[in-house]
Amino acid sequence: MFVAFEGVDGAGKSTQVRLLGEHLERNGREVVICREPGGTSLGEELRRILLDPGSGDLQPEVEVLLFMAARAQLCNKIIRPELQSGKAVISDRFLWSSVVYQGVVGGLGVEEVLSIGRVATRGLLPELTFLVDLDPAASHSGLDDGDRMESRGIEFQRRVRDGFLALAEEFKDSFILIDGGASIEQVHQQVLDALPKEQP
Ligand code: TYD
Protein backbone atom coordinates (compact mmCIF):
# COMPACT_ATOMS: atom_id res chain seq x y z
CA MET A 1 0.00 0.00 0.00
CA PHE A 2 1.43 3.35 -1.11
CA VAL A 3 -0.48 6.58 -0.49
CA ALA A 4 0.51 10.25 -0.56
CA PHE A 5 -0.85 13.49 0.84
CA GLU A 6 -0.80 16.74 -1.11
CA GLY A 7 -2.00 20.28 -0.59
CA VAL A 8 -0.93 23.87 -0.06
CA ASP A 9 1.69 24.66 2.57
CA GLY A 10 0.15 24.49 6.03
CA ALA A 11 -2.93 22.45 5.05
CA GLY A 12 -2.26 20.01 7.89
CA LYS A 13 -0.87 17.19 5.74
CA SER A 14 1.85 16.15 8.16
CA THR A 15 -0.62 15.65 11.01
CA GLN A 16 -2.81 13.53 8.76
CA VAL A 17 0.16 11.49 7.58
CA ARG A 18 1.01 10.74 11.21
CA LEU A 19 -2.59 9.88 12.16
CA LEU A 20 -3.02 7.52 9.22
CA GLY A 21 0.30 5.88 10.07
CA GLU A 22 -0.82 5.34 13.68
CA HIS A 23 -4.15 3.95 12.50
CA LEU A 24 -2.50 1.44 10.19
CA GLU A 25 -0.03 0.39 12.88
CA ARG A 26 -2.87 -0.18 15.36
CA ASN A 27 -4.30 -2.48 12.72
CA GLY A 28 -1.15 -4.51 12.47
CA ARG A 29 0.55 -2.91 9.45
CA GLU A 30 4.19 -1.95 9.42
CA VAL A 31 4.33 1.63 8.21
CA VAL A 32 7.04 3.79 6.67
CA ILE A 33 6.49 7.53 6.53
CA CYS A 34 8.50 9.76 4.25
CA ARG A 35 8.42 13.37 3.19
CA GLU A 36 9.37 15.12 0.01
CA PRO A 37 11.80 16.48 -0.67
CA GLY A 38 13.89 14.37 1.69
CA GLY A 39 13.92 10.91 3.22
CA THR A 40 17.45 9.97 2.12
CA SER A 41 20.74 11.71 2.84
CA LEU A 42 20.90 13.04 -0.73
CA GLY A 43 17.24 14.04 -0.53
CA GLU A 44 17.73 15.93 2.74
CA GLU A 45 20.71 17.73 1.23
CA LEU A 46 18.65 18.71 -1.82
CA ARG A 47 15.82 19.76 0.52
CA ARG A 48 18.20 22.10 2.31
CA ILE A 49 19.18 23.72 -0.99
CA LEU A 50 15.61 23.93 -2.26
CA LEU A 51 14.18 25.48 0.92
CA ASP A 52 17.12 27.76 1.75
CA PRO A 53 16.20 31.39 1.02
CA GLY A 54 19.91 31.84 0.25
CA SER A 55 19.46 29.69 -2.88
CA GLY A 56 17.68 32.66 -4.41
CA ASP A 57 15.35 32.55 -7.37
CA LEU A 58 15.84 29.07 -8.84
CA GLN A 59 14.27 28.56 -12.26
CA PRO A 60 11.37 26.07 -12.35
CA GLU A 61 13.38 23.70 -14.56
CA VAL A 62 16.21 23.69 -12.01
CA GLU A 63 13.74 23.15 -9.20
CA VAL A 64 11.96 20.32 -10.95
CA LEU A 65 15.19 18.45 -11.64
CA LEU A 66 16.36 18.81 -8.03
CA PHE A 67 12.98 17.65 -6.67
CA MET A 68 13.01 14.75 -9.13
CA ALA A 69 16.56 13.76 -8.15
CA ALA A 70 15.48 13.61 -4.51
CA ARG A 71 12.39 11.62 -5.57
CA ALA A 72 14.36 9.13 -7.65
CA GLN A 73 16.65 8.46 -4.70
CA LEU A 74 13.67 8.07 -2.35
CA CYS A 75 11.93 5.64 -4.71
CA ASN A 76 15.03 3.50 -5.18
CA LYS A 77 16.39 3.50 -1.64
CA ILE A 78 13.23 3.56 0.46
CA ILE A 79 9.81 3.32 -1.16
CA ARG A 80 10.29 0.43 -3.57
CA PRO A 81 12.24 -1.80 -1.12
CA GLU A 82 9.83 -1.09 1.75
CA LEU A 83 6.79 -1.88 -0.42
CA GLN A 84 8.47 -5.07 -1.54
CA SER A 85 8.97 -6.10 2.09
CA GLY A 86 5.23 -5.67 2.63
CA LYS A 87 5.17 -2.36 4.47
CA ALA A 88 2.68 0.44 3.91
CA VAL A 89 4.32 3.65 2.71
CA ILE A 90 2.80 7.08 3.35
CA SER A 91 4.46 10.05 1.68
CA ASP A 92 4.04 13.69 2.68
CA ARG A 93 3.96 15.06 -0.90
CA PHE A 94 4.99 13.18 -4.06
CA LEU A 95 4.99 13.69 -7.82
CA TRP A 96 1.80 15.79 -7.94
CA SER A 97 3.61 18.51 -5.96
CA SER A 98 6.09 18.90 -8.81
CA VAL A 99 3.25 18.86 -11.32
CA VAL A 100 1.51 21.72 -9.51
CA TYR A 101 4.39 23.83 -8.19
CA GLN A 102 6.73 23.56 -11.17
CA GLY A 103 4.39 22.37 -13.93
CA VAL A 104 1.28 24.48 -13.41
CA VAL A 105 2.36 27.47 -11.28
CA GLY A 106 5.95 27.46 -12.53
CA GLY A 107 4.71 27.12 -16.12
CA LEU A 108 6.69 24.04 -17.23
CA GLY A 109 3.51 22.19 -18.19
CA VAL A 110 1.68 19.22 -16.72
CA GLU A 111 2.68 16.67 -19.37
CA GLU A 112 6.32 17.77 -19.32
CA VAL A 113 6.60 17.32 -15.56
CA LEU A 114 4.74 14.01 -15.64
CA SER A 115 7.14 12.78 -18.25
CA ILE A 116 10.24 13.72 -16.20
CA GLY A 117 8.42 12.08 -13.30
CA ARG A 118 8.09 8.81 -15.19
CA VAL A 119 11.87 8.71 -15.51
CA ALA A 120 12.48 9.64 -11.86
CA THR A 121 9.99 7.17 -10.39
CA ARG A 122 10.21 4.51 -13.09
CA GLY A 123 6.45 4.50 -12.95
CA LEU A 124 6.07 4.08 -9.19
CA LEU A 125 3.02 6.08 -8.16
CA PRO A 126 0.80 6.14 -5.07
CA GLU A 127 -2.38 4.09 -5.38
CA LEU A 128 -4.17 7.06 -3.87
CA THR A 129 -3.35 10.70 -3.24
CA PHE A 130 -5.28 12.57 -0.57
CA LEU A 131 -5.59 16.20 -1.58
CA VAL A 132 -6.08 18.10 1.68
CA ASP A 133 -7.78 21.18 0.27
CA LEU A 134 -7.63 24.40 2.27
CA ASP A 135 -8.05 28.08 1.52
CA PRO A 136 -4.51 29.47 1.99
CA ALA A 137 -6.02 32.31 4.02
CA ALA A 138 -6.96 29.66 6.60
CA SER A 139 -3.63 27.84 6.38
CA HIS A 140 -1.94 26.85 9.62
CA SER A 141 1.52 28.14 8.74
CA GLY A 142 2.80 31.68 9.01
CA LEU A 143 3.47 32.24 5.33
CA ASP A 144 5.43 35.44 5.83
CA ASP A 145 8.35 34.08 7.80
CA GLY A 146 8.63 30.68 6.15
CA ASP A 147 11.30 29.04 4.05
CA ARG A 148 12.13 29.93 0.43
CA MET A 149 8.98 28.15 -0.79
CA GLU A 150 6.59 29.41 1.86
CA SER A 151 7.79 33.00 1.60
CA ARG A 152 6.20 33.28 -1.86
CA GLY A 153 3.02 34.68 -0.37
CA ILE A 154 -0.68 34.06 -0.41
CA GLU A 155 -1.30 34.75 -4.10
CA PHE A 156 1.21 32.05 -4.96
CA GLN A 157 -0.48 29.66 -2.52
CA ARG A 158 -3.85 30.41 -4.16
CA ARG A 159 -2.45 29.42 -7.54
CA VAL A 160 -1.10 26.24 -5.97
CA ARG A 161 -4.51 25.44 -4.51
CA ASP A 162 -6.27 26.06 -7.81
CA GLY A 163 -3.67 23.94 -9.58
CA PHE A 164 -4.24 21.01 -7.25
CA LEU A 165 -8.02 21.30 -7.59
CA ALA A 166 -7.79 21.35 -11.39
CA LEU A 167 -5.55 18.26 -11.39
CA ALA A 168 -7.87 16.44 -8.99
CA GLU A 169 -10.67 17.15 -11.46
CA GLU A 170 -8.66 16.03 -14.48
CA PHE A 171 -7.11 12.93 -12.86
CA LYS A 172 -10.13 11.86 -10.83
CA ASP A 173 -8.97 8.28 -10.33
CA SER A 174 -5.73 9.36 -8.67
CA PHE A 175 -7.11 11.78 -6.08
CA ILE A 176 -9.36 11.78 -3.05
CA LEU A 177 -10.44 15.32 -2.27
CA ILE A 178 -10.44 16.02 1.46
CA ASP A 179 -11.89 19.13 3.12
CA GLY A 180 -8.90 20.44 5.07
CA GLY A 181 -11.03 23.10 6.75
CA ALA A 182 -12.68 20.52 8.99
CA SER A 183 -11.29 19.55 12.42
CA ILE A 184 -8.22 17.31 12.60
CA GLU A 185 -10.41 14.37 13.68
CA GLN A 186 -12.93 14.98 10.88
CA VAL A 187 -10.20 15.21 8.28
CA HIS A 188 -8.72 11.95 9.59
CA GLN A 189 -12.14 10.32 9.35
CA GLN A 190 -12.49 11.45 5.72
CA VAL A 191 -9.13 9.80 5.02
CA LEU A 192 -10.18 6.55 6.70
CA ASP A 193 -13.50 6.52 4.84
CA ALA A 194 -11.65 6.77 1.52
CA LEU A 195 -9.09 4.02 2.21
CA PRO A 196 -9.53 1.02 -0.04
CA LYS A 197 -11.85 -1.35 1.84
CA GLU A 198 -9.48 -4.33 1.84
CA GLN A 199 -7.05 -2.18 3.86
CA PRO A 200 -7.42 -2.15 7.65
P1 TYD B 1 7.81 21.71 3.28
O1 TYD B 1 8.43 22.53 4.38
O2 TYD B 1 7.94 20.23 3.32
O3 TYD B 1 6.32 22.15 3.11
P2 TYD B 1 5.00 21.44 3.54
O4 TYD B 1 5.11 21.25 5.03
O5 TYD B 1 3.98 22.41 3.12
O6 TYD B 1 4.96 20.16 2.77
O7 TYD B 1 8.40 22.28 1.94
C1 TYD B 1 8.24 21.71 0.73
C2 TYD B 1 8.04 22.84 -0.25
O8 TYD B 1 8.51 22.42 -1.52
C3 TYD B 1 6.59 23.21 -0.41
O9 TYD B 1 6.47 24.60 -0.54
C4 TYD B 1 6.21 22.56 -1.71
C5 TYD B 1 7.48 22.56 -2.49
N1 TYD B 1 7.61 21.45 -3.44
C6 TYD B 1 7.70 21.72 -4.80
O10 TYD B 1 7.67 22.89 -5.21
N2 TYD B 1 7.83 20.70 -5.69
C7 TYD B 1 7.90 19.41 -5.28
O11 TYD B 1 8.04 18.47 -6.11
C8 TYD B 1 7.82 19.12 -3.87
C9 TYD B 1 7.88 17.71 -3.38
C10 TYD B 1 7.67 20.18 -2.99
PDB file of C-alpha atoms and ligand atoms in Angstrom:
ATOM      1  CA  MET A   1       0.000   0.000   0.000  1.00  0.00           C
ATOM      2  CA  PHE A   2       1.430   3.346  -1.105  1.00  0.00           C
ATOM      3  CA  VAL A   3      -0.476   6.580  -0.487  1.00  0.00           C
ATOM      4  CA  ALA A   4       0.505  10.249  -0.558  1.00  0.00           C
ATOM      5  CA  PHE A   5      -0.845  13.488   0.839  1.00  0.00           C
ATOM      6  CA  GLU A   6      -0.800  16.735  -1.107  1.00  0.00           C
ATOM      7  CA  GLY A   7      -1.997  20.278  -0.587  1.00  0.00           C
ATOM      8  CA  VAL A   8      -0.928  23.869  -0.055  1.00  0.00           C
ATOM      9  CA  ASP A   9       1.689  24.659   2.570  1.00  0.00           C
ATOM     10  CA  GLY A  10       0.150  24.495   6.030  1.00  0.00           C
ATOM     11  CA  ALA A  11      -2.928  22.452   5.051  1.00  0.00           C
ATOM     12  CA  GLY A  12      -2.260  20.006   7.895  1.00  0.00           C
ATOM     13  CA  LYS A  13      -0.865  17.191   5.740  1.00  0.00           C
ATOM     14  CA  SER A  14       1.850  16.150   8.155  1.00  0.00           C
ATOM     15  CA  THR A  15      -0.620  15.651  11.012  1.00  0.00           C
ATOM     16  CA  GLN A  16      -2.815  13.530   8.762  1.00  0.00           C
ATOM     17  CA  VAL A  17       0.162  11.492   7.580  1.00  0.00           C
ATOM     18  CA  ARG A  18       1.011  10.737  11.211  1.00  0.00           C
ATOM     19  CA  LEU A  19      -2.594   9.885  12.162  1.00  0.00           C
ATOM     20  CA  LEU A  20      -3.020   7.525   9.221  1.00  0.00           C
ATOM     21  CA  GLY A  21       0.298   5.877  10.068  1.00  0.00           C
ATOM     22  CA  GLU A  22      -0.816   5.341  13.677  1.00  0.00           C
ATOM     23  CA  HIS A  23      -4.152   3.955  12.497  1.00  0.00           C
ATOM     24  CA  LEU A  24      -2.502   1.443  10.186  1.00  0.00           C
ATOM     25  CA  GLU A  25      -0.032   0.395  12.884  1.00  0.00           C
ATOM     26  CA  ARG A  26      -2.867  -0.184  15.357  1.00  0.00           C
ATOM     27  CA  ASN A  27      -4.304  -2.478  12.715  1.00  0.00           C
ATOM     28  CA  GLY A  28      -1.149  -4.512  12.469  1.00  0.00           C
ATOM     29  CA  ARG A  29       0.547  -2.912   9.453  1.00  0.00           C
ATOM     30  CA  GLU A  30       4.191  -1.954   9.423  1.00  0.00           C
ATOM     31  CA  VAL A  31       4.335   1.631   8.211  1.00  0.00           C
ATOM     32  CA  VAL A  32       7.037   3.790   6.668  1.00  0.00           C
ATOM     33  CA  ILE A  33       6.493   7.533   6.535  1.00  0.00           C
ATOM     34  CA  CYS A  34       8.499   9.763   4.246  1.00  0.00           C
ATOM     35  CA  ARG A  35       8.423  13.371   3.193  1.00  0.00           C
ATOM     36  CA  GLU A  36       9.371  15.122   0.013  1.00  0.00           C
ATOM     37  CA  PRO A  37      11.795  16.476  -0.673  1.00  0.00           C
ATOM     38  CA  GLY A  38      13.886  14.367   1.690  1.00  0.00           C
ATOM     39  CA  GLY A  39      13.922  10.915   3.224  1.00  0.00           C
ATOM     40  CA  THR A  40      17.446   9.970   2.122  1.00  0.00           C
ATOM     41  CA  SER A  41      20.736  11.706   2.843  1.00  0.00           C
ATOM     42  CA  LEU A  42      20.898  13.038  -0.730  1.00  0.00           C
ATOM     43  CA  GLY A  43      17.237  14.035  -0.527  1.00  0.00           C
ATOM     44  CA  GLU A  44      17.734  15.931   2.740  1.00  0.00           C
ATOM     45  CA  GLU A  45      20.713  17.732   1.232  1.00  0.00           C
ATOM     46  CA  LEU A  46      18.649  18.714  -1.817  1.00  0.00           C
ATOM     47  CA  ARG A  47      15.824  19.761   0.515  1.00  0.00           C
ATOM     48  CA  ARG A  48      18.203  22.104   2.310  1.00  0.00           C
ATOM     49  CA  ILE A  49      19.180  23.717  -0.993  1.00  0.00           C
ATOM     50  CA  LEU A  50      15.608  23.934  -2.259  1.00  0.00           C
ATOM     51  CA  LEU A  51      14.178  25.479   0.917  1.00  0.00           C
ATOM     52  CA  ASP A  52      17.117  27.760   1.746  1.00  0.00           C
ATOM     53  CA  PRO A  53      16.200  31.386   1.017  1.00  0.00           C
ATOM     54  CA  GLY A  54      19.913  31.838   0.247  1.00  0.00           C
ATOM     55  CA  SER A  55      19.457  29.695  -2.879  1.00  0.00           C
ATOM     56  CA  GLY A  56      17.677  32.662  -4.414  1.00  0.00           C
ATOM     57  CA  ASP A  57      15.354  32.551  -7.372  1.00  0.00           C
ATOM     58  CA  LEU A  58      15.844  29.066  -8.839  1.00  0.00           C
ATOM     59  CA  GLN A  59      14.270  28.555 -12.258  1.00  0.00           C
ATOM     60  CA  PRO A  60      11.374  26.073 -12.352  1.00  0.00           C
ATOM     61  CA  GLU A  61      13.375  23.702 -14.563  1.00  0.00           C
ATOM     62  CA  VAL A  62      16.206  23.694 -12.013  1.00  0.00           C
ATOM     63  CA  GLU A  63      13.741  23.154  -9.198  1.00  0.00           C
ATOM     64  CA  VAL A  64      11.962  20.321 -10.952  1.00  0.00           C
ATOM     65  CA  LEU A  65      15.186  18.446 -11.638  1.00  0.00           C
ATOM     66  CA  LEU A  66      16.357  18.807  -8.029  1.00  0.00           C
ATOM     67  CA  PHE A  67      12.981  17.653  -6.671  1.00  0.00           C
ATOM     68  CA  MET A  68      13.011  14.754  -9.132  1.00  0.00           C
ATOM     69  CA  ALA A  69      16.557  13.762  -8.153  1.00  0.00           C
ATOM     70  CA  ALA A  70      15.478  13.605  -4.509  1.00  0.00           C
ATOM     71  CA  ARG A  71      12.393  11.624  -5.568  1.00  0.00           C
ATOM     72  CA  ALA A  72      14.357   9.126  -7.645  1.00  0.00           C
ATOM     73  CA  GLN A  73      16.648   8.457  -4.698  1.00  0.00           C
ATOM     74  CA  LEU A  74      13.665   8.073  -2.349  1.00  0.00           C
ATOM     75  CA  CYS A  75      11.934   5.642  -4.713  1.00  0.00           C
ATOM     76  CA  ASN A  76      15.032   3.500  -5.181  1.00  0.00           C
ATOM     77  CA  LYS A  77      16.385   3.503  -1.637  1.00  0.00           C
ATOM     78  CA  ILE A  78      13.226   3.557   0.463  1.00  0.00           C
ATOM     79  CA  ILE A  79       9.811   3.319  -1.161  1.00  0.00           C
ATOM     80  CA  ARG A  80      10.287   0.433  -3.568  1.00  0.00           C
ATOM     81  CA  PRO A  81      12.240  -1.797  -1.119  1.00  0.00           C
ATOM     82  CA  GLU A  82       9.827  -1.091   1.750  1.00  0.00           C
ATOM     83  CA  LEU A  83       6.794  -1.875  -0.419  1.00  0.00           C
ATOM     84  CA  GLN A  84       8.471  -5.075  -1.545  1.00  0.00           C
ATOM     85  CA  SER A  85       8.969  -6.097   2.086  1.00  0.00           C
ATOM     86  CA  GLY A  86       5.225  -5.674   2.626  1.00  0.00           C
ATOM     87  CA  LYS A  87       5.172  -2.359   4.466  1.00  0.00           C
ATOM     88  CA  ALA A  88       2.683   0.436   3.911  1.00  0.00           C
ATOM     89  CA  VAL A  89       4.321   3.654   2.707  1.00  0.00           C
ATOM     90  CA  ILE A  90       2.805   7.078   3.346  1.00  0.00           C
ATOM     91  CA  SER A  91       4.464  10.054   1.682  1.00  0.00           C
ATOM     92  CA  ASP A  92       4.036  13.689   2.676  1.00  0.00           C
ATOM     93  CA  ARG A  93       3.961  15.057  -0.898  1.00  0.00           C
ATOM     94  CA  PHE A  94       4.989  13.179  -4.057  1.00  0.00           C
ATOM     95  CA  LEU A  95       4.992  13.689  -7.815  1.00  0.00           C
ATOM     96  CA  TRP A  96       1.805  15.793  -7.942  1.00  0.00           C
ATOM     97  CA  SER A  97       3.615  18.511  -5.959  1.00  0.00           C
ATOM     98  CA  SER A  98       6.090  18.904  -8.806  1.00  0.00           C
ATOM     99  CA  VAL A  99       3.248  18.863 -11.322  1.00  0.00           C
ATOM    100  CA  VAL A 100       1.509  21.722  -9.515  1.00  0.00           C
ATOM    101  CA  TYR A 101       4.387  23.831  -8.193  1.00  0.00           C
ATOM    102  CA  GLN A 102       6.730  23.560 -11.174  1.00  0.00           C
ATOM    103  CA  GLY A 103       4.389  22.370 -13.934  1.00  0.00           C
ATOM    104  CA  VAL A 104       1.278  24.484 -13.406  1.00  0.00           C
ATOM    105  CA  VAL A 105       2.359  27.471 -11.285  1.00  0.00           C
ATOM    106  CA  GLY A 106       5.951  27.462 -12.530  1.00  0.00           C
ATOM    107  CA  GLY A 107       4.713  27.121 -16.120  1.00  0.00           C
ATOM    108  CA  LEU A 108       6.689  24.045 -17.228  1.00  0.00           C
ATOM    109  CA  GLY A 109       3.507  22.191 -18.191  1.00  0.00           C
ATOM    110  CA  VAL A 110       1.679  19.222 -16.719  1.00  0.00           C
ATOM    111  CA  GLU A 111       2.683  16.668 -19.369  1.00  0.00           C
ATOM    112  CA  GLU A 112       6.321  17.769 -19.321  1.00  0.00           C
ATOM    113  CA  VAL A 113       6.604  17.319 -15.557  1.00  0.00           C
ATOM    114  CA  LEU A 114       4.740  14.010 -15.635  1.00  0.00           C
ATOM    115  CA  SER A 115       7.140  12.778 -18.253  1.00  0.00           C
ATOM    116  CA  ILE A 116      10.241  13.718 -16.195  1.00  0.00           C
ATOM    117  CA  GLY A 117       8.422  12.076 -13.296  1.00  0.00           C
ATOM    118  CA  ARG A 118       8.091   8.812 -15.187  1.00  0.00           C
ATOM    119  CA  VAL A 119      11.871   8.714 -15.512  1.00  0.00           C
ATOM    120  CA  ALA A 120      12.482   9.641 -11.855  1.00  0.00           C
ATOM    121  CA  THR A 121       9.994   7.174 -10.385  1.00  0.00           C
ATOM    122  CA  ARG A 122      10.208   4.505 -13.086  1.00  0.00           C
ATOM    123  CA  GLY A 123       6.446   4.504 -12.951  1.00  0.00           C
ATOM    124  CA  LEU A 124       6.074   4.077  -9.194  1.00  0.00           C
ATOM    125  CA  LEU A 125       3.016   6.077  -8.163  1.00  0.00           C
ATOM    126  CA  PRO A 126       0.803   6.137  -5.068  1.00  0.00           C
ATOM    127  CA  GLU A 127      -2.385   4.092  -5.381  1.00  0.00           C
ATOM    128  CA  LEU A 128      -4.174   7.063  -3.873  1.00  0.00           C
ATOM    129  CA  THR A 129      -3.352  10.699  -3.245  1.00  0.00           C
ATOM    130  CA  PHE A 130      -5.279  12.571  -0.572  1.00  0.00           C
ATOM    131  CA  LEU A 131      -5.591  16.200  -1.580  1.00  0.00           C
ATOM    132  CA  VAL A 132      -6.078  18.104   1.678  1.00  0.00           C
ATOM    133  CA  ASP A 133      -7.776  21.176   0.266  1.00  0.00           C
ATOM    134  CA  LEU A 134      -7.633  24.395   2.271  1.00  0.00           C
ATOM    135  CA  ASP A 135      -8.053  28.077   1.523  1.00  0.00           C
ATOM    136  CA  PRO A 136      -4.515  29.468   1.987  1.00  0.00           C
ATOM    137  CA  ALA A 137      -6.025  32.310   4.025  1.00  0.00           C
ATOM    138  CA  ALA A 138      -6.959  29.655   6.600  1.00  0.00           C
ATOM    139  CA  SER A 139      -3.629  27.841   6.376  1.00  0.00           C
ATOM    140  CA  HIS A 140      -1.937  26.846   9.618  1.00  0.00           C
ATOM    141  CA  SER A 141       1.525  28.141   8.737  1.00  0.00           C
ATOM    142  CA  GLY A 142       2.801  31.684   9.013  1.00  0.00           C
ATOM    143  CA  LEU A 143       3.472  32.240   5.333  1.00  0.00           C
ATOM    144  CA  ASP A 144       5.430  35.439   5.827  1.00  0.00           C
ATOM    145  CA  ASP A 145       8.352  34.085   7.796  1.00  0.00           C
ATOM    146  CA  GLY A 146       8.630  30.680   6.152  1.00  0.00           C
ATOM    147  CA  ASP A 147      11.301  29.040   4.048  1.00  0.00           C
ATOM    148  CA  ARG A 148      12.132  29.926   0.430  1.00  0.00           C
ATOM    149  CA  MET A 149       8.977  28.151  -0.790  1.00  0.00           C
ATOM    150  CA  GLU A 150       6.593  29.405   1.859  1.00  0.00           C
ATOM    151  CA  SER A 151       7.788  32.999   1.603  1.00  0.00           C
ATOM    152  CA  ARG A 152       6.196  33.278  -1.864  1.00  0.00           C
ATOM    153  CA  GLY A 153       3.016  34.684  -0.368  1.00  0.00           C
ATOM    154  CA  ILE A 154      -0.675  34.063  -0.410  1.00  0.00           C
ATOM    155  CA  GLU A 155      -1.299  34.750  -4.105  1.00  0.00           C
ATOM    156  CA  PHE A 156       1.215  32.049  -4.959  1.00  0.00           C
ATOM    157  CA  GLN A 157      -0.484  29.665  -2.520  1.00  0.00           C
ATOM    158  CA  ARG A 158      -3.854  30.411  -4.163  1.00  0.00           C
ATOM    159  CA  ARG A 159      -2.445  29.418  -7.540  1.00  0.00           C
ATOM    160  CA  VAL A 160      -1.105  26.241  -5.971  1.00  0.00           C
ATOM    161  CA  ARG A 161      -4.506  25.444  -4.506  1.00  0.00           C
ATOM    162  CA  ASP A 162      -6.275  26.060  -7.809  1.00  0.00           C
ATOM    163  CA  GLY A 163      -3.669  23.945  -9.576  1.00  0.00           C
ATOM    164  CA  PHE A 164      -4.239  21.010  -7.253  1.00  0.00           C
ATOM    165  CA  LEU A 165      -8.023  21.302  -7.592  1.00  0.00           C
ATOM    166  CA  ALA A 166      -7.787  21.354 -11.388  1.00  0.00           C
ATOM    167  CA  LEU A 167      -5.553  18.260 -11.388  1.00  0.00           C
ATOM    168  CA  ALA A 168      -7.874  16.437  -8.994  1.00  0.00           C
ATOM    169  CA  GLU A 169     -10.671  17.148 -11.456  1.00  0.00           C
ATOM    170  CA  GLU A 170      -8.657  16.029 -14.482  1.00  0.00           C
ATOM    171  CA  PHE A 171      -7.111  12.925 -12.861  1.00  0.00           C
ATOM    172  CA  LYS A 172     -10.130  11.856 -10.833  1.00  0.00           C
ATOM    173  CA  ASP A 173      -8.966   8.275 -10.335  1.00  0.00           C
ATOM    174  CA  SER A 174      -5.727   9.364  -8.666  1.00  0.00           C
ATOM    175  CA  PHE A 175      -7.108  11.784  -6.078  1.00  0.00           C
ATOM    176  CA  ILE A 176      -9.359  11.778  -3.048  1.00  0.00           C
ATOM    177  CA  LEU A 177     -10.442  15.320  -2.272  1.00  0.00           C
ATOM    178  CA  ILE A 178     -10.439  16.025   1.462  1.00  0.00           C
ATOM    179  CA  ASP A 179     -11.888  19.131   3.124  1.00  0.00           C
ATOM    180  CA  GLY A 180      -8.900  20.436   5.074  1.00  0.00           C
ATOM    181  CA  GLY A 181     -11.028  23.097   6.751  1.00  0.00           C
ATOM    182  CA  ALA A 182     -12.682  20.518   8.993  1.00  0.00           C
ATOM    183  CA  SER A 183     -11.290  19.555  12.419  1.00  0.00           C
ATOM    184  CA  ILE A 184      -8.223  17.310  12.595  1.00  0.00           C
ATOM    185  CA  GLU A 185     -10.414  14.368  13.677  1.00  0.00           C
ATOM    186  CA  GLN A 186     -12.933  14.976  10.883  1.00  0.00           C
ATOM    187  CA  VAL A 187     -10.196  15.214   8.280  1.00  0.00           C
ATOM    188  CA  HIS A 188      -8.717  11.954   9.590  1.00  0.00           C
ATOM    189  CA  GLN A 189     -12.139  10.319   9.348  1.00  0.00           C
ATOM    190  CA  GLN A 190     -12.490  11.452   5.720  1.00  0.00           C
ATOM    191  CA  VAL A 191      -9.135   9.804   5.017  1.00  0.00           C
ATOM    192  CA  LEU A 192     -10.176   6.546   6.699  1.00  0.00           C
ATOM    193  CA  ASP A 193     -13.500   6.516   4.836  1.00  0.00           C
ATOM    194  CA  ALA A 194     -11.646   6.766   1.525  1.00  0.00           C
ATOM    195  CA  LEU A 195      -9.087   4.024   2.209  1.00  0.00           C
ATOM    196  CA  PRO A 196      -9.531   1.024  -0.036  1.00  0.00           C
ATOM    197  CA  LYS A 197     -11.846  -1.351   1.839  1.00  0.00           C
ATOM    198  CA  GLU A 198      -9.478  -4.327   1.838  1.00  0.00           C
ATOM    199  CA  GLN A 199      -7.051  -2.182   3.856  1.00  0.00           C
ATOM    200  CA  PRO A 200      -7.419  -2.150   7.647  1.00  0.00           C
TER     201      PRO A 200
HETATM  202  P1  TYD B   1       7.811  21.709   3.282  1.00  0.00           P
HETATM  203  O1  TYD B   1       8.431  22.534   4.377  1.00  0.00           O
HETATM  204  O2  TYD B   1       7.939  20.228   3.322  1.00  0.00           O
HETATM  205  O3  TYD B   1       6.322  22.151   3.112  1.00  0.00           O
HETATM  206  P2  TYD B   1       5.005  21.443   3.539  1.00  0.00           P
HETATM  207  O4  TYD B   1       5.112  21.251   5.030  1.00  0.00           O
HETATM  208  O5  TYD B   1       3.978  22.406   3.120  1.00  0.00           O
HETATM  209  O6  TYD B   1       4.958  20.160   2.765  1.00  0.00           O
HETATM  210  O7  TYD B   1       8.405  22.284   1.939  1.00  0.00           O
HETATM  211  C1  TYD B   1       8.238  21.712   0.731  1.00  0.00           C
HETATM  212  C2  TYD B   1       8.042  22.838  -0.255  1.00  0.00           C
HETATM  213  O8  TYD B   1       8.508  22.425  -1.524  1.00  0.00           O
HETATM  214  C3  TYD B   1       6.594  23.209  -0.410  1.00  0.00           C
HETATM  215  O9  TYD B   1       6.474  24.604  -0.536  1.00  0.00           O
HETATM  216  C4  TYD B   1       6.211  22.560  -1.714  1.00  0.00           C
HETATM  217  C5  TYD B   1       7.480  22.558  -2.489  1.00  0.00           C
HETATM  218  N1  TYD B   1       7.608  21.454  -3.443  1.00  0.00           N
HETATM  219  C6  TYD B   1       7.703  21.721  -4.805  1.00  0.00           C
HETATM  220  O10 TYD B   1       7.673  22.892  -5.207  1.00  0.00           O
HETATM  221  N2  TYD B   1       7.835  20.695  -5.688  1.00  0.00           N
HETATM  222  C7  TYD B   1       7.901  19.406  -5.282  1.00  0.00           C
HETATM  223  O11 TYD B   1       8.045  18.469  -6.109  1.00  0.00           O
HETATM  224  C8  TYD B   1       7.819  19.124  -3.870  1.00  0.00           C
HETATM  225  C9  TYD B   1       7.879  17.709  -3.377  1.00  0.00           C
HETATM  226  C10 TYD B   1       7.668  20.181  -2.994  1.00  0.00           C
END
